[in-house]
Structures are given as structure tokens and as C-alpha cells.
Coordinates of N, CA, C and O in Angstrom, one line a residue:
M1 N 0.8 -1.2 0.0 CA 0.0 0.0 0.0 C 0.9 1.2 0.0 O 1.9 1.3 0.6
S2 N 0.4 2.3 -0.6 CA 1.2 3.5 -0.7 C 0.8 4.5 0.4 O -0.3 4.3 1.1
G3 N 1.6 5.5 0.6 CA 1.3 6.5 1.6 C 0.2 7.5 1.2 O -0.5 7.2 0.2
C4 N 0.2 8.7 1.7 CA -0.8 9.7 1.4 C -0.4 10.4 0.2 O 0.7 10.7 -0.1
A5 N -1.4 10.8 -0.7 CA -1.2 11.4 -1.9 C -1.6 12.9 -1.9 O -1.3 13.7 -2.8
D6 N -2.3 13.3 -0.7 CA -2.8 14.7 -0.7 C -2.2 15.5 0.5 O -2.9 16.4 1.0
D7 N -1.1 15.1 1.0 CA -0.4 15.8 2.1 C -1.1 15.6 3.4 O -0.9 16.3 4.4
T8 N -2.1 14.7 3.4 CA -2.8 14.3 4.7 C -1.8 13.5 5.5 O -1.1 12.6 5.1
V9 N -1.7 13.9 6.8 CA -0.8 13.2 7.7 C -1.6 12.1 8.4 O -2.6 12.4 9.1
P10 N -1.3 10.8 8.1 CA -2.1 9.8 8.7 C -1.9 9.7 10.2 O -0.9 10.0 10.8
V11 N -3.0 9.3 10.9 CA -3.0 9.0 12.3 C -2.1 7.8 12.5 O -2.3 6.7 11.9
A12 N -1.2 7.9 13.5 CA -0.3 6.7 13.7 C -0.8 6.0 15.0 O -0.9 6.6 16.0
L13 N -1.1 4.7 14.8 CA -1.7 3.9 15.9 C -0.8 2.7 16.2 O -0.2 2.1 15.3
K14 N -0.8 2.3 17.4 CA 0.1 1.2 17.9 C -0.7 0.0 18.1 O -1.7 0.0 18.8
I15 N -0.3 -1.1 17.5 CA -0.9 -2.4 17.6 C 0.2 -3.4 18.1 O 1.3 -3.4 17.6
V16 N -0.2 -4.2 19.1 CA 0.7 -5.2 19.6 C 0.3 -6.6 19.1 O -0.9 -7.0 19.0
V17 N 1.3 -7.4 18.7 CA 1.1 -8.8 18.3 C 1.8 -9.7 19.4 O 3.0 -9.6 19.6
S18 N 1.0 -10.4 20.1 CA 1.5 -11.1 21.3 C 1.2 -12.6 21.2 O 0.6 -13.1 20.2
G19 N 1.7 -13.4 22.1 CA 1.6 -14.8 22.1 C 2.8 -15.5 22.6 O 3.8 -14.9 22.9
G20 N 2.8 -16.8 22.7 CA 3.9 -17.6 23.2 C 5.0 -17.8 22.2 O 5.0 -17.3 21.1
L21 N 6.0 -18.5 22.6 CA 7.2 -18.8 21.8 C 6.8 -19.6 20.6 O 6.1 -20.7 20.7
G22 N 7.3 -19.2 19.4 CA 7.1 -19.9 18.2 C 5.7 -20.0 17.6 O 5.4 -20.8 16.8
V23 N 4.8 -19.0 17.9 CA 3.5 -19.0 17.4 C 3.4 -18.2 16.1 O 2.3 -18.3 15.4
G24 N 4.4 -17.5 15.7 CA 4.4 -16.8 14.4 C 4.3 -15.3 14.4 O 4.0 -14.7 13.4
K25 N 4.7 -14.7 15.5 CA 4.6 -13.3 15.7 C 5.5 -12.5 14.7 O 5.1 -11.6 14.0
S26 N 6.8 -13.0 14.5 CA 7.7 -12.4 13.6 C 7.2 -12.5 12.2 O 7.3 -11.6 11.4
A27 N 6.7 -13.7 11.8 CA 6.1 -13.9 10.5 C 4.9 -13.0 10.2 O 4.8 -12.4 9.1
F28 N 4.1 -12.8 11.2 CA 2.9 -12.0 11.1 C 3.3 -10.5 10.8 O 2.7 -9.9 9.9
V29 N 4.2 -10.0 11.6 CA 4.6 -8.6 11.4 C 5.3 -8.5 10.0 O 5.0 -7.5 9.2
G30 N 6.2 -9.4 9.7 CA 6.9 -9.3 8.4 C 6.1 -9.5 7.2 O 6.4 -9.0 6.1
A31 N 4.9 -10.2 7.3 CA 4.1 -10.4 6.1 C 3.4 -9.2 5.6 O 3.2 -9.1 4.4
V32 N 3.2 -8.2 6.4 CA 2.5 -7.0 5.9 C 3.3 -5.7 6.1 O 2.9 -4.7 5.6
S33 N 4.5 -5.7 6.7 CA 5.2 -4.5 6.9 C 5.7 -3.9 5.6 O 6.2 -4.6 4.8
E34 N 5.4 -2.6 5.5 CA 5.9 -1.8 4.3 C 7.3 -1.4 4.4 O 7.9 -1.0 3.4
I35 N 7.9 -1.6 5.5 CA 9.3 -1.3 5.7 C 10.0 -2.6 6.1 O 9.3 -3.6 6.4
E36 N 11.3 -2.6 6.0 CA 12.0 -3.8 6.4 C 11.8 -4.0 7.9 O 12.1 -3.1 8.7
P37 N 11.2 -5.1 8.3 CA 10.8 -5.3 9.7 C 12.1 -5.3 10.6 O 13.1 -5.9 10.2
L38 N 12.0 -4.6 11.7 CA 13.0 -4.7 12.7 C 12.8 -5.9 13.6 O 11.7 -6.1 14.1
G39 N 13.8 -6.7 13.7 CA 13.7 -7.9 14.6 C 14.9 -7.9 15.5 O 15.9 -7.4 15.2
T40 N 14.7 -8.6 16.6 CA 15.7 -8.8 17.6 C 15.9 -10.2 17.9 O 15.4 -10.7 19.0
E41 N 16.4 -11.0 16.9 CA 16.5 -12.4 17.1 C 17.8 -12.8 17.7 O 18.9 -12.2 17.5
A42 N 17.8 -13.9 18.5 CA 19.0 -14.4 19.1 C 18.9 -16.0 19.0 O 17.8 -16.5 18.9
P43 N 20.0 -16.7 18.9 CA 19.9 -18.1 18.8 C 19.2 -18.8 20.0 O 19.4 -18.3 21.1
L44 N 18.5 -19.8 19.7 CA 17.8 -20.6 20.8 C 18.9 -21.4 21.4 O 19.7 -22.1 20.8
T45 N 18.9 -21.4 22.8 CA 19.8 -22.3 23.5 C 19.2 -23.6 23.8 O 19.9 -24.6 24.0
Q46 N 17.9 -23.7 23.7 CA 17.2 -25.0 23.9 C 15.9 -24.9 23.1 O 15.2 -23.9 23.1
V47 N 15.6 -26.0 22.3 CA 14.4 -26.0 21.5 C 13.3 -26.7 22.2 O 13.4 -27.8 22.5
P48 N 12.2 -25.9 22.5 CA 11.1 -26.5 23.2 C 10.4 -27.5 22.3 O 10.5 -27.5 21.1
V49 N 9.6 -28.4 23.0 CA 8.9 -29.4 22.2 C 7.8 -28.7 21.4 O 7.2 -27.8 21.8
D50 N 7.6 -29.2 20.2 CA 6.6 -28.7 19.3 C 6.7 -27.2 18.9 O 5.7 -26.6 18.5
I51 N 7.9 -26.6 19.0 CA 8.0 -25.2 18.6 C 7.8 -25.1 17.1 O 8.1 -26.1 16.3
G52 N 7.2 -24.0 16.7 CA 6.9 -23.9 15.2 C 8.2 -23.8 14.4 O 9.3 -23.5 14.8
P53 N 8.0 -24.2 13.1 CA 9.2 -24.2 12.2 C 9.5 -22.7 11.8 O 8.8 -21.8 12.1
S54 N 10.7 -22.6 11.2 CA 11.0 -21.2 10.7 C 10.2 -20.9 9.5 O 9.5 -21.7 8.9
D55 N 10.2 -19.6 9.1 CA 9.5 -19.2 7.9 C 9.9 -20.0 6.7 O 9.1 -20.2 5.7
A56 N 11.1 -20.4 6.6 CA 11.6 -21.2 5.5 C 11.2 -22.6 5.5 O 11.5 -23.4 4.6
G57 N 10.6 -23.1 6.6 CA 10.2 -24.4 6.7 C 11.1 -25.4 7.4 O 10.7 -26.5 7.7
G58 N 12.3 -24.9 7.8 CA 13.2 -25.8 8.5 C 13.1 -25.6 10.0 O 12.2 -24.9 10.5
Q59 N 13.9 -26.3 10.7 CA 13.9 -26.2 12.2 C 14.2 -24.8 12.7 O 15.2 -24.2 12.2
R60 N 13.4 -24.3 13.5 CA 13.6 -22.9 14.0 C 14.9 -22.9 14.9 O 15.1 -23.7 15.7
A61 N 15.7 -21.9 14.7 CA 17.0 -21.8 15.4 C 17.1 -20.5 16.2 O 18.1 -20.3 17.0
T62 N 16.2 -19.5 16.0 CA 16.3 -18.3 16.7 C 14.9 -17.9 17.4 O 13.9 -18.5 17.1
T63 N 15.0 -16.9 18.3 CA 13.8 -16.5 18.9 C 13.9 -14.9 19.1 O 15.0 -14.4 19.2
T64 N 12.8 -14.3 19.2 CA 12.8 -12.8 19.4 C 13.0 -12.6 20.9 O 12.4 -13.1 21.8
V65 N 14.0 -11.7 21.2 CA 14.4 -11.4 22.6 C 13.9 -10.0 23.0 O 14.0 -9.7 24.2
A66 N 13.5 -9.1 22.2 CA 13.0 -7.8 22.6 C 11.7 -7.5 21.9 O 10.7 -7.4 22.5
L67 N 11.7 -7.3 20.6 CA 10.5 -7.0 19.9 C 10.7 -7.2 18.4 O 11.8 -7.3 17.9
D68 N 9.6 -7.3 17.7 CA 9.5 -7.1 16.2 C 8.8 -5.8 16.0 O 7.9 -5.4 16.8
F69 N 9.2 -5.1 14.9 CA 8.6 -3.9 14.6 C 8.3 -3.7 13.1 O 9.2 -4.0 12.3
G70 N 7.1 -3.3 12.7 CA 6.8 -3.1 11.3 C 5.7 -2.0 11.2 O 5.2 -1.5 12.2
R71 N 5.4 -1.7 9.9 CA 4.4 -0.6 9.7 C 3.6 -1.0 8.5 O 4.1 -1.5 7.5
I72 N 2.3 -0.7 8.6 CA 1.3 -0.9 7.5 C 0.4 0.3 7.4 O -0.1 0.8 8.5
T73 N 0.1 0.8 6.2 CA -0.7 2.0 6.0 C -2.1 1.5 5.5 O -2.1 0.7 4.5
F74 N -3.1 2.0 6.1 CA -4.5 1.7 5.6 C -5.0 3.0 5.0 O -5.5 3.9 5.7
G75 N -5.0 3.1 3.7 CA -5.5 4.3 3.0 C -4.7 5.5 3.4 O -3.6 5.5 3.9
P76 N -5.3 6.7 3.2 CA -4.6 8.0 3.5 C -4.6 8.4 4.9 O -4.0 9.3 5.3
A77 N -5.5 7.7 5.8 CA -5.7 8.3 7.1 C -5.1 7.5 8.3 O -5.0 8.1 9.3
I78 N -4.7 6.3 8.1 CA -4.3 5.5 9.2 C -3.0 4.7 8.9 O -2.9 4.0 7.9
T79 N -2.1 4.8 9.8 CA -0.8 4.0 9.8 C -0.8 3.2 11.1 O -0.9 3.8 12.2
L80 N -0.6 1.9 10.9 CA -0.5 1.1 12.1 C 1.0 0.7 12.3 O 1.7 0.3 11.3
Y81 N 1.4 0.9 13.5 CA 2.8 0.4 13.9 C 2.6 -0.9 14.7 O 1.9 -0.9 15.7
L82 N 3.2 -1.9 14.2 CA 3.1 -3.2 14.7 C 4.3 -3.6 15.6 O 5.4 -3.5 15.2
F83 N 4.0 -4.0 16.9 CA 5.0 -4.3 17.8 C 4.8 -5.8 18.3 O 3.8 -6.1 18.9
G84 N 5.7 -6.6 17.9 CA 5.6 -8.0 18.3 C 6.4 -8.3 19.6 O 7.5 -7.8 19.7
T85 N 5.7 -8.9 20.5 CA 6.3 -9.2 21.8 C 7.2 -10.4 21.8 O 7.0 -11.3 21.0
P86 N 8.2 -10.5 22.7 CA 9.0 -11.7 22.8 C 8.2 -12.8 23.4 O 7.3 -12.6 24.3
G87 N 8.4 -14.1 23.0 CA 7.6 -15.2 23.5 C 8.1 -15.9 24.7 O 7.3 -16.5 25.5
Q88 N 9.4 -15.8 24.9 CA 10.0 -16.5 26.1 C 9.6 -15.8 27.4 O 9.6 -14.6 27.5
S89 N 9.3 -16.6 28.4 CA 8.8 -16.0 29.7 C 9.8 -15.1 30.3 O 9.5 -14.2 31.0
R90 N 11.1 -15.4 30.1 CA 12.1 -14.6 30.8 C 12.2 -13.2 30.2 O 12.9 -12.3 30.8
F91 N 11.6 -12.9 29.1 CA 11.5 -11.6 28.5 C 10.2 -10.9 28.7 O 10.0 -9.8 28.1
R92 N 9.3 -11.4 29.5 CA 8.0 -10.8 29.7 C 8.0 -9.5 30.4 O 7.0 -8.8 30.3
F93 N 9.1 -9.2 31.0 CA 9.2 -7.9 31.7 C 9.2 -6.7 30.7 O 8.9 -5.6 31.0
L94 N 9.4 -7.0 29.4 CA 9.4 -6.0 28.3 C 7.9 -5.7 27.9 O 7.7 -4.7 27.2
W95 N 7.0 -6.6 28.2 CA 5.6 -6.5 27.7 C 5.0 -5.1 28.1 O 4.3 -4.5 27.4
D96 N 5.2 -4.7 29.4 CA 4.5 -3.5 29.8 C 4.8 -2.3 29.0 O 3.9 -1.5 28.6
D97 N 6.1 -2.1 28.6 CA 6.5 -1.0 27.7 C 5.9 -1.2 26.3 O 5.5 -0.2 25.7
L98 N 5.9 -2.4 25.8 CA 5.4 -2.6 24.4 C 3.9 -2.4 24.4 O 3.4 -1.9 23.4
V99 N 3.2 -2.8 25.4 CA 1.7 -2.7 25.4 C 1.2 -1.3 25.7 O 0.1 -0.9 25.3
D100 N 2.0 -0.5 26.4 CA 1.6 0.8 26.9 C 1.2 1.7 25.7 O 2.0 1.8 24.7
G101 N 0.0 2.2 25.7 CA -0.4 3.1 24.7 C -1.0 2.4 23.4 O -1.3 3.1 22.4
A102 N -1.1 1.1 23.5 CA -1.5 0.3 22.3 C -3.0 0.5 22.1 O -3.8 0.5 23.0
L103 N -3.4 0.6 20.8 CA -4.8 0.7 20.5 C -5.5 -0.7 20.7 O -6.7 -0.8 21.1
G104 N -4.8 -1.8 20.4 CA -5.4 -3.1 20.6 C -4.3 -4.1 20.4 O -3.2 -3.8 20.0
T105 N -4.7 -5.4 20.6 CA -3.7 -6.5 20.5 C -4.2 -7.7 19.7 O -5.4 -8.0 19.8
V106 N -3.4 -8.3 18.9 CA -3.6 -9.6 18.3 C -2.9 -10.6 19.2 O -1.7 -10.5 19.3
V107 N -3.6 -11.6 19.7 CA -3.0 -12.7 20.4 C -3.0 -13.9 19.5 O -4.0 -14.3 19.0
L108 N -1.8 -14.3 19.1 CA -1.6 -15.4 18.2 C -1.5 -16.7 19.0 O -0.9 -16.7 20.1
A109 N -2.1 -17.8 18.5 CA -2.1 -19.1 19.2 C -1.7 -20.2 18.2 O -2.0 -20.1 17.0
D110 N -1.0 -21.2 18.7 CA -0.6 -22.4 18.0 C -1.7 -23.4 18.2 O -2.0 -23.8 19.4
P111 N -2.4 -23.9 17.1 CA -3.5 -24.9 17.4 C -3.0 -26.2 18.1 O -3.9 -26.9 18.6
R112 N -1.7 -26.5 18.1 CA -1.3 -27.7 18.7 C -1.1 -27.5 20.2 O -0.9 -28.5 20.9
R113 N -1.1 -26.3 20.7 CA -0.9 -26.0 22.1 C -1.7 -24.7 22.5 O -1.1 -23.7 22.9
I114 N -3.0 -24.7 22.2 CA -3.9 -23.6 22.5 C -3.7 -23.0 23.9 O -3.6 -21.8 24.1
E115 N -3.7 -23.9 24.9 CA -3.7 -23.5 26.3 C -2.5 -22.6 26.6 O -2.6 -21.8 27.6
E116 N -1.4 -22.8 25.9 CA -0.2 -22.0 26.2 C -0.3 -20.5 26.0 O 0.5 -19.8 26.5
C117 N -1.4 -20.1 25.3 CA -1.5 -18.6 25.1 C -2.5 -18.0 26.2 O -2.8 -16.9 26.1
S118 N -2.9 -18.9 27.1 CA -3.8 -18.4 28.1 C -3.2 -17.2 29.0 O -3.9 -16.3 29.3
W119 N -1.9 -17.3 29.2 CA -1.3 -16.2 30.0 C -1.3 -14.9 29.2 O -1.4 -13.8 29.8
A120 N -1.1 -15.0 27.9 CA -1.2 -13.8 27.0 C -2.6 -13.2 27.0 O -2.7 -12.0 27.1
V121 N -3.6 -14.1 27.0 CA -5.0 -13.6 27.0 C -5.2 -12.9 28.4 O -5.8 -11.8 28.4
D122 N -4.8 -13.6 29.5 CA -5.0 -13.0 30.8 C -4.3 -11.6 30.9 O -4.9 -10.7 31.5
Y123 N -3.1 -11.5 30.3 CA -2.4 -10.3 30.4 C -3.1 -9.1 29.7 O -3.3 -8.0 30.2
V124 N -3.6 -9.4 28.4 CA -4.2 -8.3 27.7 C -5.6 -8.0 28.2 O -6.0 -6.8 28.2
E125 N -6.3 -9.0 28.8 CA -7.6 -8.7 29.4 C -7.4 -7.8 30.7 O -8.2 -6.9 30.9
A126 N -6.3 -8.1 31.4 CA -6.0 -7.3 32.6 C -5.7 -5.8 32.2 O -6.0 -4.9 33.0
R127 N -5.1 -5.6 31.1 CA -4.8 -4.3 30.6 C -6.0 -3.5 30.1 O -6.0 -2.3 29.9
G128 N -7.1 -4.3 29.7 CA -8.3 -3.7 29.3 C -8.4 -3.2 27.8 O -9.3 -2.6 27.4
A129 N -7.3 -3.5 27.0 CA -7.3 -3.2 25.6 C -8.1 -4.2 24.8 O -8.1 -5.4 25.1
P130 N -8.8 -3.7 23.7 CA -9.5 -4.7 22.9 C -8.5 -5.6 22.2 O -7.3 -5.2 21.9
Y131 N -8.9 -6.9 22.0 CA -8.0 -7.8 21.3 C -8.8 -8.8 20.5 O -10.0 -9.0 20.7
V132 N -8.1 -9.5 19.6 CA -8.7 -10.6 18.9 C -7.7 -11.8 19.1 O -6.5 -11.6 19.3
L133 N -8.3 -13.0 19.0 CA -7.5 -14.2 19.1 C -7.4 -14.8 17.7 O -8.4 -15.1 17.1
A134 N -6.1 -15.0 17.2 CA -5.9 -15.5 15.9 C -5.2 -16.8 16.0 O -4.1 -16.9 16.6
V135 N -5.7 -17.9 15.5 CA -5.1 -19.2 15.5 C -4.3 -19.4 14.3 O -4.9 -19.4 13.2
N136 N -3.0 -19.5 14.4 CA -2.1 -19.6 13.2 C -2.2 -21.0 12.6 O -1.9 -22.0 13.4
R137 N -2.4 -21.1 11.4 CA -2.5 -22.4 10.7 C -1.1 -22.9 10.4 O -0.6 -22.6 9.3
F138 N -0.6 -23.8 11.2 CA 0.7 -24.4 10.9 C 0.5 -25.6 10.0 O -0.5 -26.3 10.1
D139 N 1.4 -25.8 9.0 CA 1.3 -26.9 8.1 C 1.2 -28.2 8.9 O 2.0 -28.5 9.8
G140 N 0.2 -29.1 8.6 CA 0.1 -30.4 9.2 C -0.6 -30.4 10.6 O -0.9 -31.5 11.1
A141 N -0.9 -29.2 11.1 CA -1.6 -29.2 12.4 C -3.1 -29.3 12.2 O -3.7 -28.8 11.2
E142 N -3.8 -30.0 13.1 CA -5.2 -30.2 13.0 C -5.9 -28.8 13.2 O -5.5 -28.0 14.0
R143 N -7.0 -28.6 12.5 CA -7.7 -27.4 12.6 C -8.5 -27.4 13.9 O -9.1 -28.5 14.3
T144 N -8.6 -26.3 14.6 CA -9.3 -26.2 15.9 C -10.4 -25.2 15.7 O -10.1 -24.0 15.3
G145 N -11.6 -25.5 15.8 CA -12.7 -24.6 15.6 C -12.8 -23.5 16.6 O -12.4 -23.7 17.7
P146 N -13.4 -22.4 16.2 CA -13.5 -21.2 17.1 C -14.2 -21.6 18.4 O -13.8 -21.1 19.5
D147 N -15.2 -22.4 18.4 CA -15.9 -22.7 19.7 C -15.0 -23.5 20.6 O -15.0 -23.3 21.8
E148 N -14.2 -24.4 20.0 CA -13.3 -25.2 20.8 C -12.2 -24.3 21.4 O -11.9 -24.5 22.6
V149 N -11.7 -23.4 20.6 CA -10.7 -22.4 21.2 C -11.3 -21.6 22.3 O -10.7 -21.4 23.3
R150 N -12.5 -21.1 22.0 CA -13.2 -20.2 23.0 C -13.4 -21.0 24.3 O -13.2 -20.4 25.4
S151 N -13.8 -22.2 24.2 CA -14.0 -23.0 25.4 C -12.7 -23.3 26.1 O -12.6 -23.2 27.4
A152 N -11.6 -23.7 25.4 CA -10.3 -24.0 26.0 C -9.7 -22.8 26.8 O -9.1 -23.0 27.8
L153 N -10.0 -21.6 26.3 CA -9.4 -20.4 26.9 C -10.4 -19.6 27.7 O -10.0 -18.6 28.3
G154 N -11.6 -20.1 27.8 CA -12.6 -19.3 28.6 C -12.9 -17.9 28.1 O -13.1 -17.0 28.8
L155 N -12.9 -17.8 26.7 CA -13.1 -16.5 26.1 C -14.6 -16.1 26.1 O -15.5 -17.0 25.8
G156 N -14.9 -14.8 26.3 CA -16.3 -14.4 26.2 C -16.7 -14.3 24.7 O -15.9 -14.3 23.8
A157 N -18.0 -14.3 24.5 CA -18.6 -14.3 23.1 C -18.2 -13.0 22.4 O -18.2 -13.0 21.1
E158 N -17.8 -12.0 23.1 CA -17.5 -10.7 22.4 C -16.1 -10.7 21.8 O -15.7 -9.8 21.0
V159 N -15.2 -11.7 22.1 CA -13.8 -11.7 21.6 C -13.8 -12.5 20.3 O -14.2 -13.6 20.2
P160 N -13.4 -11.8 19.2 CA -13.4 -12.5 17.9 C -12.3 -13.5 17.9 O -11.2 -13.3 18.4
V161 N -12.6 -14.7 17.4 CA -11.6 -15.8 17.3 C -11.6 -16.1 15.8 O -12.6 -16.5 15.1
L162 N -10.3 -16.0 15.2 CA -10.2 -16.2 13.8 C -9.1 -17.2 13.5 O -8.2 -17.5 14.4
E163 N -9.1 -17.8 12.3 CA -7.9 -18.6 11.8 C -7.1 -17.6 10.9 O -7.7 -16.7 10.3
C164 N -5.8 -17.8 10.9 CA -5.0 -17.0 10.0 C -3.8 -17.8 9.5 O -3.5 -18.9 10.1
D165 N -3.1 -17.3 8.5 CA -1.8 -17.8 8.1 C -0.9 -16.6 8.3 O -0.9 -15.7 7.5
A166 N 0.0 -16.7 9.3 CA 0.8 -15.6 9.6 C 1.8 -15.2 8.5 O 2.5 -14.2 8.5
R167 N 2.0 -16.1 7.5 CA 2.9 -15.9 6.4 C 2.2 -15.1 5.3 O 2.9 -14.7 4.3
S168 N 0.9 -15.0 5.3 CA 0.1 -14.5 4.2 C -0.3 -13.0 4.5 O -1.0 -12.8 5.5
A169 N 0.1 -12.1 3.6 CA -0.3 -10.7 3.9 C -1.8 -10.5 3.9 O -2.3 -9.8 4.7
D170 N -2.5 -11.2 3.0 CA -4.0 -11.1 2.9 C -4.6 -11.5 4.2 O -5.5 -10.9 4.8
S171 N -4.1 -12.7 4.7 CA -4.6 -13.2 6.0 C -4.4 -12.3 7.2 O -5.2 -12.1 8.0
V172 N -3.2 -11.8 7.2 CA -2.8 -10.9 8.3 C -3.6 -9.6 8.3 O -4.1 -9.1 9.3
R173 N -3.9 -9.1 7.0 CA -4.7 -7.9 6.9 C -6.1 -8.2 7.4 O -6.8 -7.3 8.0
E174 N -6.7 -9.4 7.2 CA -8.0 -9.7 7.7 C -8.0 -9.7 9.2 O -9.0 -9.2 9.8
V175 N -7.0 -10.2 9.8 CA -6.9 -10.2 11.3 C -6.9 -8.8 11.8 O -7.6 -8.4 12.7
L176 N -6.0 -7.9 11.2 CA -5.9 -6.5 11.6 C -7.2 -5.8 11.4 O -7.6 -5.0 12.2
G177 N -7.9 -6.1 10.3 CA -9.2 -5.5 10.0 C -10.2 -5.9 11.1 O -11.0 -5.1 11.6
A178 N -10.2 -7.2 11.5 CA -11.1 -7.6 12.6 C -10.8 -6.9 13.9 O -11.7 -6.5 14.7
L179 N -9.5 -6.7 14.2 CA -9.1 -6.0 15.4 C -9.6 -4.5 15.3 O -10.1 -4.0 16.3
M180 N -9.5 -3.9 14.2 CA -9.9 -2.5 14.0 C -11.4 -2.4 14.3 O -11.9 -1.5 14.9
T181 N -12.2 -3.4 13.7 CA -13.6 -3.4 13.9 C -13.9 -3.6 15.4 O -14.9 -2.9 15.9
R182 N -13.2 -4.4 16.1 CA -13.4 -4.6 17.5 C -13.1 -3.4 18.3 O -13.8 -3.0 19.2
V183 N -12.0 -2.7 17.9 CA -11.6 -1.4 18.6 C -12.8 -0.4 18.4 O -13.2 0.3 19.4
I184 N -13.3 -0.3 17.2 CA -14.3 0.7 16.9 C -15.6 0.4 17.8 O -16.2 1.3 18.3
G185 N -15.9 -0.9 17.9 CA -17.0 -1.3 18.7 C -16.8 -1.0 20.2 O -17.8 -0.5 20.8
V186 N -15.6 -1.2 20.7 CA -15.4 -0.9 22.1 C -15.4 0.6 22.3 O -16.0 1.1 23.3
V187 N -14.9 1.4 21.4 CA -14.9 2.9 21.6 C -16.4 3.3 21.5 O -16.8 4.2 22.2
G188 N -17.1 2.7 20.5 CA -18.5 3.1 20.4 C -19.4 2.8 21.6 O -20.3 3.5 22.0
D189 N -19.0 1.7 22.3 CA -19.7 1.4 23.6 C -19.4 2.3 24.7 O -20.1 2.4 25.7
D190 N -18.2 2.9 24.7 CA -17.7 3.7 25.7 C -17.1 5.0 25.1 O -16.0 5.1 24.8
P191 N -18.0 6.0 24.9 CA -17.6 7.3 24.2 C -16.5 8.0 24.9 O -15.8 8.8 24.3
G192 N -16.3 7.7 26.2 CA -15.2 8.4 26.9 C -13.8 7.8 26.6 O -12.8 8.3 26.9
R193 N -13.8 6.7 25.9 CA -12.6 6.0 25.6 C -12.1 6.3 24.2 O -12.9 6.2 23.2
R194 N -11.0 6.8 24.0 CA -10.5 7.2 22.7 C -9.2 6.5 22.3 O -8.4 6.3 23.3
P195 N -8.9 6.2 21.1 CA -7.6 5.6 20.7 C -6.5 6.5 21.1 O -6.6 7.7 21.0
V196 N -5.4 5.9 21.4 CA -4.1 6.7 21.7 C -3.2 6.6 20.5 O -2.8 5.6 20.1
A197 N -2.9 7.8 20.0 CA -2.0 7.9 18.9 C -0.5 7.7 19.3 O -0.2 8.1 20.4
V198 N 0.3 7.1 18.5 CA 1.7 7.0 18.8 C 2.4 8.3 18.7 O 2.1 9.1 17.8
R199 N 3.2 8.6 19.7 CA 3.9 9.9 19.7 C 5.2 9.8 19.1 O 5.9 8.8 19.3

């Protein structure tokens, strides 16, 4: 997508992409970013059981240790800045800074280990920001229906649950569109709540 053509300065909004280790956060950000995504990858010292493969399809050898960062423009008026959180529990102290001021959050889940994202769901719910739950379709993984995911995580009916392919730009845009719809609905229900622009 291109930037503004009429000198309109787009509103800059912050979106967080969260979830556990190896669920596809780096791929999600990289699939739609209009700029070269900033990543902070470091070699894995121990490979957890059932960790997702690398984007190239081989065994994953690195993990995000601080954040992923990318940008996507929606028309002339909105620019989303995407911040991917680190998945390893030892780096969760960074989450507060990454989530601060965010318009909303995408929580990514691995269908082979849905319950592992429950702490991410608990975290974003405690912060009060709107979020959607996106189940990343890993090759060879059994599909898990939205009702099953909702039940496993104890999600309310108001939380959108979607399937996505974190490697596909179209799929990622659909998830971000669902999040924006959710944000608009939350703001509409609470007129005193307004999105926070990135400074």
C-alpha cells in the first residue's frame, strides 16, 4: 500500500502482536510490513517441544528477545505500527512497555498448544485493551474450531476468534481488520474511551 497522496498526515496507531514462543509473531509482522521489519533475534539455546518451524520451513533456530517492529498503512488516514512481543517467559518484563499506549492487541495461538496462550490472554484482558485471538494455521496441524478455542481459553462471546496464516499478507490484513472493527465497537460502547496515537 502507498502513503498519502494529498499531504494528509495519517494518524499513527500502535498495535501489539503477542503470544507464546514460536506462534508466528515475527512472520505476522513481516508479512504486511511496508518497511524492512526490525527484529531482535537471538539463537535458541534450547528448542522447546513442538516449537513452530522457521518461515523457510526448516527447524527454528532463533527467537525474538526484545521486539519485532513493522508498519502498515491503511488508506490515506491510518498508519499502524506493529510491535511483536518476545515469546519466552524470561523476557515478559518487556511487555509492559510494548503494550503501553496500544490501540489493541492480536493474540496469536498455535493450534497444537492452544492453552499455552492463556497467560497472554490474561495479560491483555487485565490491561483492558481490545483484542482478537488468531489461531495460526501451521502446516500439518489439525484445525481447531472457534468454539473449541473459546472453550479452552474461557473467552467471552465478544472476543473475535479467527484462523489465519501468519505468512500471508492477505490473511494478516483480515486479522488486523477484525481488530480495528473490535476497537471501533469498544470505543462506540464507551464514548469516553479514545484511541491513543503513537507519539
